[in-house]
Amino acid sequence: DVQLQASGGGLVQPGGSLRLSCAASGAALNAYAFGWFRQAPGKEREGVSCISTSDGITYYPDSVKGRFAISLDMAKNTVYLQMNSLKPGDTAVYYCAADNIPQTAHYFCSGYWNPAYWGQGTQVTVSS
């Protein structure tokens, strides 16, 4: 069964915006941490936006800080990633992830913690 379903990717021009959605179900509904990770060919996986449901604190690496925003709508069981001022370097497959163990948003995005649940990913391409 799929606990996370990512959608909303597509082709946008540099400077444009895109909003990704991640629908949670099953065990992921009890997650204490949600995050968005991206993977591009030839590059390491990078946590770009994470949130801890325990305190609502978010984390963003310098590469996306000020441009990306993660949010959680519990009524809709959905995690969002709002991406603004997109750059060609943002081109990647974006994955939603979650875990049932409480932890900080920073640590969840660090890459040292392997999330328990992963979505299938959605392609984001930034090109003119």
PDB file of C-alpha atoms in Angstrom:
ATOM      1  CA  ASP A   1       0.000   0.000   0.000  1.00  0.00           C
ATOM      2  CA  VAL A   2       1.168   3.532  -0.773  1.00  0.00           C
ATOM      3  CA  GLN A   3       1.268   5.820   2.279  1.00  0.00           C
ATOM      4  CA  LEU A   4       2.475   8.928   0.438  1.00  0.00           C
ATOM      5  CA  GLN A   5       1.430  10.115  -3.012  1.00  0.00           C
ATOM      6  CA  ALA A   6       3.250  13.079  -4.533  1.00  0.00           C
ATOM      7  CA  SER A   7       1.843  15.191  -7.337  1.00  0.00           C
ATOM      8  CA  GLY A   8       2.024  18.658  -8.862  1.00  0.00           C
ATOM      9  CA  GLY A   9       5.309  18.524 -10.741  1.00  0.00           C
ATOM     10  CA  GLY A  10       5.755  19.913 -14.205  1.00  0.00           C
ATOM     11  CA  LEU A  11       7.681  22.242 -16.488  1.00  0.00           C
ATOM     12  CA  VAL A  12       8.120  25.869 -15.437  1.00  0.00           C
ATOM     13  CA  GLN A  13      10.267  28.770 -16.597  1.00  0.00           C
ATOM     14  CA  PRO A  14      13.033  30.216 -14.421  1.00  0.00           C
ATOM     15  CA  GLY A  15      11.536  32.588 -11.891  1.00  0.00           C
ATOM     16  CA  GLY A  16       8.242  30.760 -11.934  1.00  0.00           C
ATOM     17  CA  SER A  17       6.376  28.992  -9.154  1.00  0.00           C
ATOM     18  CA  LEU A  18       5.082  25.510  -8.555  1.00  0.00           C
ATOM     19  CA  ARG A  19       3.132  23.855  -5.752  1.00  0.00           C
ATOM     20  CA  LEU A  20       3.647  20.196  -4.934  1.00  0.00           C
ATOM     21  CA  SER A  21       1.206  18.102  -2.925  1.00  0.00           C
ATOM     22  CA  CYS A  22       1.725  14.942  -0.902  1.00  0.00           C
ATOM     23  CA  ALA A  23      -1.352  13.016   0.156  1.00  0.00           C
ATOM     24  CA  ALA A  24      -0.839  10.913   3.277  1.00  0.00           C
ATOM     25  CA  SER A  25      -2.708   7.760   4.183  1.00  0.00           C
ATOM     26  CA  GLY A  26      -2.366   4.706   6.405  1.00  0.00           C
ATOM     27  CA  ALA A  27       0.562   4.775   8.809  1.00  0.00           C
ATOM     28  CA  ALA A  28       1.828   8.092   7.445  1.00  0.00           C
ATOM     29  CA  LEU A  29      -1.179   9.817   9.017  1.00  0.00           C
ATOM     30  CA  ASN A  30       0.550   9.407  12.389  1.00  0.00           C
ATOM     31  CA  ALA A  31       3.850  10.859  11.235  1.00  0.00           C
ATOM     32  CA  TYR A  32       5.792  13.234  13.474  1.00  0.00           C
ATOM     33  CA  ALA A  33       7.967  14.495  10.658  1.00  0.00           C
ATOM     34  CA  PHE A  34       7.338  15.281   7.000  1.00  0.00           C
ATOM     35  CA  GLY A  35       9.807  16.387   4.405  1.00  0.00           C
ATOM     36  CA  TRP A  36      10.551  16.956   0.760  1.00  0.00           C
ATOM     37  CA  PHE A  37      13.714  15.561  -0.808  1.00  0.00           C
ATOM     38  CA  ARG A  38      14.982  15.957  -4.334  1.00  0.00           C
ATOM     39  CA  GLN A  39      17.209  13.834  -6.522  1.00  0.00           C
ATOM     40  CA  ALA A  40      18.819  14.986  -9.761  1.00  0.00           C
ATOM     41  CA  PRO A  41      21.047  12.925 -12.081  1.00  0.00           C
ATOM     42  CA  GLY A  42      24.648  13.063 -10.926  1.00  0.00           C
ATOM     43  CA  LYS A  43      23.767  14.768  -7.655  1.00  0.00           C
ATOM     44  CA  GLU A  44      23.208  13.528  -4.131  1.00  0.00           C
ATOM     45  CA  ARG A  45      19.770  13.435  -2.605  1.00  0.00           C
ATOM     46  CA  GLU A  46      19.004  16.666  -0.780  1.00  0.00           C
ATOM     47  CA  GLY A  47      16.437  17.427   1.880  1.00  0.00           C
ATOM     48  CA  VAL A  48      14.938  20.749   0.820  1.00  0.00           C
ATOM     49  CA  SER A  49      12.049  21.282   3.242  1.00  0.00           C
ATOM     50  CA  CYS A  50      11.077  19.516   6.456  1.00  0.00           C
ATOM     51  CA  ILE A  51       8.624  20.051   9.278  1.00  0.00           C
ATOM     52  CA  SER A  52       8.175  18.521  12.714  1.00  0.00           C
ATOM     53  CA  THR A  53       4.537  18.103  13.732  1.00  0.00           C
ATOM     54  CA  SER A  54       5.538  18.138  17.416  1.00  0.00           C
ATOM     55  CA  ASP A  55       6.467  21.828  17.439  1.00  0.00           C
ATOM     56  CA  GLY A  56       5.711  23.046  13.910  1.00  0.00           C
ATOM     57  CA  ILE A  57       9.316  24.069  13.341  1.00  0.00           C
ATOM     58  CA  THR A  58      10.515  23.942   9.747  1.00  0.00           C
ATOM     59  CA  TYR A  59      13.933  23.589   8.197  1.00  0.00           C
ATOM     60  CA  TYR A  60      15.289  24.788   4.855  1.00  0.00           C
ATOM     61  CA  PRO A  61      18.828  24.464   3.556  1.00  0.00           C
ATOM     62  CA  ASP A  62      20.555  27.524   2.135  1.00  0.00           C
ATOM     63  CA  SER A  63      19.929  26.290  -1.403  1.00  0.00           C
ATOM     64  CA  VAL A  64      16.181  26.946  -1.119  1.00  0.00           C
ATOM     65  CA  LYS A  65      15.820  29.219   1.902  1.00  0.00           C
ATOM     66  CA  GLY A  66      13.498  32.113   1.168  1.00  0.00           C
ATOM     67  CA  ARG A  67      12.122  30.432  -1.952  1.00  0.00           C
ATOM     68  CA  PHE A  68      10.523  27.199  -0.715  1.00  0.00           C
ATOM     69  CA  ALA A  69       7.914  26.721   1.992  1.00  0.00           C
ATOM     70  CA  ILE A  70       6.505  23.527   3.464  1.00  0.00           C
ATOM     71  CA  SER A  71       3.063  23.441   5.034  1.00  0.00           C
ATOM     72  CA  LEU A  72       0.710  20.858   6.480  1.00  0.00           C
ATOM     73  CA  ASP A  73      -3.067  20.704   6.166  1.00  0.00           C
ATOM     74  CA  MET A  74      -4.169  18.017   8.613  1.00  0.00           C
ATOM     75  CA  ALA A  75      -7.819  18.324   7.596  1.00  0.00           C
ATOM     76  CA  LYS A  76      -6.860  17.280   4.070  1.00  0.00           C
ATOM     77  CA  ASN A  77      -4.097  14.884   5.148  1.00  0.00           C
ATOM     78  CA  THR A  78      -1.826  16.713   2.747  1.00  0.00           C
ATOM     79  CA  VAL A  79       1.670  18.183   2.872  1.00  0.00           C
ATOM     80  CA  TYR A  80       2.509  20.975   0.451  1.00  0.00           C
ATOM     81  CA  LEU A  81       5.686  22.391  -0.974  1.00  0.00           C
ATOM     82  CA  GLN A  82       5.378  25.899  -2.378  1.00  0.00           C
ATOM     83  CA  MET A  83       8.315  26.678  -4.651  1.00  0.00           C
ATOM     84  CA  ASN A  84       8.923  30.238  -5.822  1.00  0.00           C
ATOM     85  CA  SER A  85      11.661  31.931  -7.827  1.00  0.00           C
ATOM     86  CA  LEU A  86      12.585  28.608  -9.356  1.00  0.00           C
ATOM     87  CA  LYS A  87      16.002  28.132 -10.910  1.00  0.00           C
ATOM     88  CA  PRO A  88      17.287  25.591 -13.432  1.00  0.00           C
ATOM     89  CA  GLY A  89      19.269  24.039 -10.577  1.00  0.00           C
ATOM     90  CA  ASP A  90      15.991  23.108  -8.901  1.00  0.00           C
ATOM     91  CA  THR A  91      15.304  20.582 -11.659  1.00  0.00           C
ATOM     92  CA  ALA A  92      14.947  17.178 -10.023  1.00  0.00           C
ATOM     93  CA  VAL A  93      12.547  14.475  -8.971  1.00  0.00           C
ATOM     94  CA  TYR A  94      10.911  15.580  -5.745  1.00  0.00           C
ATOM     95  CA  TYR A  95       9.932  13.001  -3.145  1.00  0.00           C
ATOM     96  CA  CYS A  96       7.704  13.342  -0.123  1.00  0.00           C
ATOM     97  CA  ALA A  97       8.823  11.486   3.009  1.00  0.00           C
ATOM     98  CA  ALA A  98       7.542  10.873   6.528  1.00  0.00           C
ATOM     99  CA  ASP A  99       8.396   9.083   9.752  1.00  0.00           C
ATOM    100  CA  ASN A 100       6.500   8.102  12.897  1.00  0.00           C
ATOM    101  CA  ILE A 101       9.406   8.766  15.270  1.00  0.00           C
ATOM    102  CA  PRO A 102       9.546  12.271  16.764  1.00  0.00           C
ATOM    103  CA  GLN A 103      12.556  14.260  15.650  1.00  0.00           C
ATOM    104  CA  THR A 104      13.555  17.756  14.638  1.00  0.00           C
ATOM    105  CA  ALA A 105      12.909  19.075  11.155  1.00  0.00           C
ATOM    106  CA  HIS A 106      16.604  19.822  10.763  1.00  0.00           C
ATOM    107  CA  TYR A 107      17.633  16.249  11.508  1.00  0.00           C
ATOM    108  CA  PHE A 108      14.930  14.796   9.281  1.00  0.00           C
ATOM    109  CA  CYS A 109      16.310  16.822   6.364  1.00  0.00           C
ATOM    110  CA  SER A 110      19.954  16.122   7.167  1.00  0.00           C
ATOM    111  CA  GLY A 111      20.234  12.833   5.289  1.00  0.00           C
ATOM    112  CA  TYR A 112      21.445  10.976   8.375  1.00  0.00           C
ATOM    113  CA  TRP A 113      17.934   9.742   9.135  1.00  0.00           C
ATOM    114  CA  ASN A 114      16.292   7.418   6.641  1.00  0.00           C
ATOM    115  CA  PRO A 115      12.553   8.163   6.539  1.00  0.00           C
ATOM    116  CA  ALA A 116      10.208   5.224   7.037  1.00  0.00           C
ATOM    117  CA  TYR A 117       7.836   6.238   4.238  1.00  0.00           C
ATOM    118  CA  TRP A 118       8.522   7.587   0.750  1.00  0.00           C
ATOM    119  CA  GLY A 119       6.272   8.807  -2.002  1.00  0.00           C
ATOM    120  CA  GLN A 120       6.816   7.860  -5.638  1.00  0.00           C
ATOM    121  CA  GLY A 121       8.224  11.238  -6.628  1.00  0.00           C
ATOM    122  CA  THR A 122       7.171  13.930  -9.066  1.00  0.00           C
ATOM    123  CA  GLN A 123       9.343  15.533 -11.740  1.00  0.00           C
ATOM    124  CA  VAL A 124      10.068  19.259 -11.588  1.00  0.00           C
ATOM    125  CA  THR A 125      11.801  20.782 -14.598  1.00  0.00           C
ATOM    126  CA  VAL A 126      12.855  24.440 -14.648  1.00  0.00           C
ATOM    127  CA  SER A 127      13.852  25.524 -18.137  1.00  0.00           C
ATOM    128  CA  SER A 128      13.309  28.313 -20.627  1.00  0.00           C
TER     129      SER A 128
END
